[in-house]
Amino acid sequence: MKKLLKITTYLGMAGTALIAPSCKLDETVYSSIYTENFYKTAADAEKALISVYGALGSLGGGPALTLIADFSDDQTYPRGVVGRNTLTQFTYDPNYTTQKSNSRVNESPQQIWQSCYAGIEKANWVIAKVPDATMDEARKKQIIGEAYFLRAFYHWFLSKNFGDIPVKITPSYSEADALTAKSSKAGVYKQIYADLDQALNAGLLSYPTVEKGRVAKEVVNALYAKAALYNEDWAKALEQAKVVINSGKYVLLDDVRDVYKYDKEDAARIENMWAFEVDPVSPGLGHQLTGLCGPPGSAGPEYARTSYGSMFAYQAFFDSFDPTDKRRTLLDTNYTDKSGKVVPQKSITPITTKGVLIKKYQDPISTVGMIPNIPIFRLPDVYLIAAEAEARLNGATTAAYDFINPVRKRAGLANLKTGLTKDAFIEAVLQERGWEFFAEGDRWYDLTRTGKFLTVIPKAVNDVYPTRNVTAKNKYFPIPLDEINANPKLEQNPDWK
């Protein structure tokens, strides 16, 4: 008999609105597995952990993982179709009406809320139930540690998008259990730290022995460092970043372009510490970035078999690179079409004569699904976290320069100019982050966490988006109205009331 695997009783707050039965039916169930008789064996525990990772599937599929931030920042922008321009023009509302009307919730902040709380709920079941499973104790401890890490990651991802959020650390045995009030930022980060401490003590494996897509011990340190950076806990950020760097488990690839080549994915893992893993089969995990970034009409065979011309970089961002910077080659102002003819910039897209193509997610061979993974943590991130944290603590020290210069050297640039003031050095680090992580869903959060979005974004305009009316309330996205309506304990972000 085919069994339905029902790992959780409820999907968590993201699904609360759907839990409204009109009557109660008592019956003995023989064909399904519920929480009362699951989590008993090693196989159960492994499957439950996979379900916690599984929340990344809906987060990376849109991918809300990157597009929401990338369409809001000063580096990349969308063709204004299917509601994507609301993120660039800051015209979205708490109901995310435009995204719903265009069946694009998967590209909206609402998807972040739903995916992350689904992942948190599943992590809570693992943390609560797996300790009683009959299995190897060392592996049990690792599984629980990975669940702690993922719970911390989902809470952190929610916080950087919505600010104060509900912290959920117990399973929802009933509908009432799913209704949780918001915690302050301090409370959110206290829980993130506690979960990461648990993960660090779980005996997780290090690269290269860790399974593809799974979290290595040093990835826990990397998230700890970045979460601490966002929490302005500079000492903790520096401490954890140095653990990763000094471990020697990861190194920068010689050529930054190799990080993104579809046929060098495994070799790139020595730098690409953790990623949204894509499986180019059906069914499998995929994302839209390859198709969005290529030219319209599938015209550029080096980009993709199928592409739409829906995501570009600003000309001003392209111009900000030193011409010798190898990272600029991950952008392009022309492409070669199927006949071998070079298509000039003015003809890249009909929406502007200054379209700049993004080359980080090229996949010229796949016909079903896409090959390129989406980076979540790369080693350069850790170096630049260390550089910023050191500078905020001690100024532009020799140590701070030693953290930023390897990233610049790999890009083909000279060492950063010496003698910078503390503020000038931090600004240089933020600029370096912009050049290094464009189209990876990072820049918008650097602008919001530092308060620079209000001055930077109004200047990031072009003939497609000549005006961008960002306001203070856009530092965080509004909590989805569906969630407010479903949870009487939940309040909208103050600036969005």
Coordinates of C-alpha atoms in Angstrom, one line a residue, residues 57 186 275 428 456:
G57 CA 13.2 24.5 -2.8
A186 CA 17.5 41.4 20.0
A275 CA 24.4 26.8 -2.3
A428 CA 35.5 50.4 0.3
V456 CA 21.8 55.3 -2.9

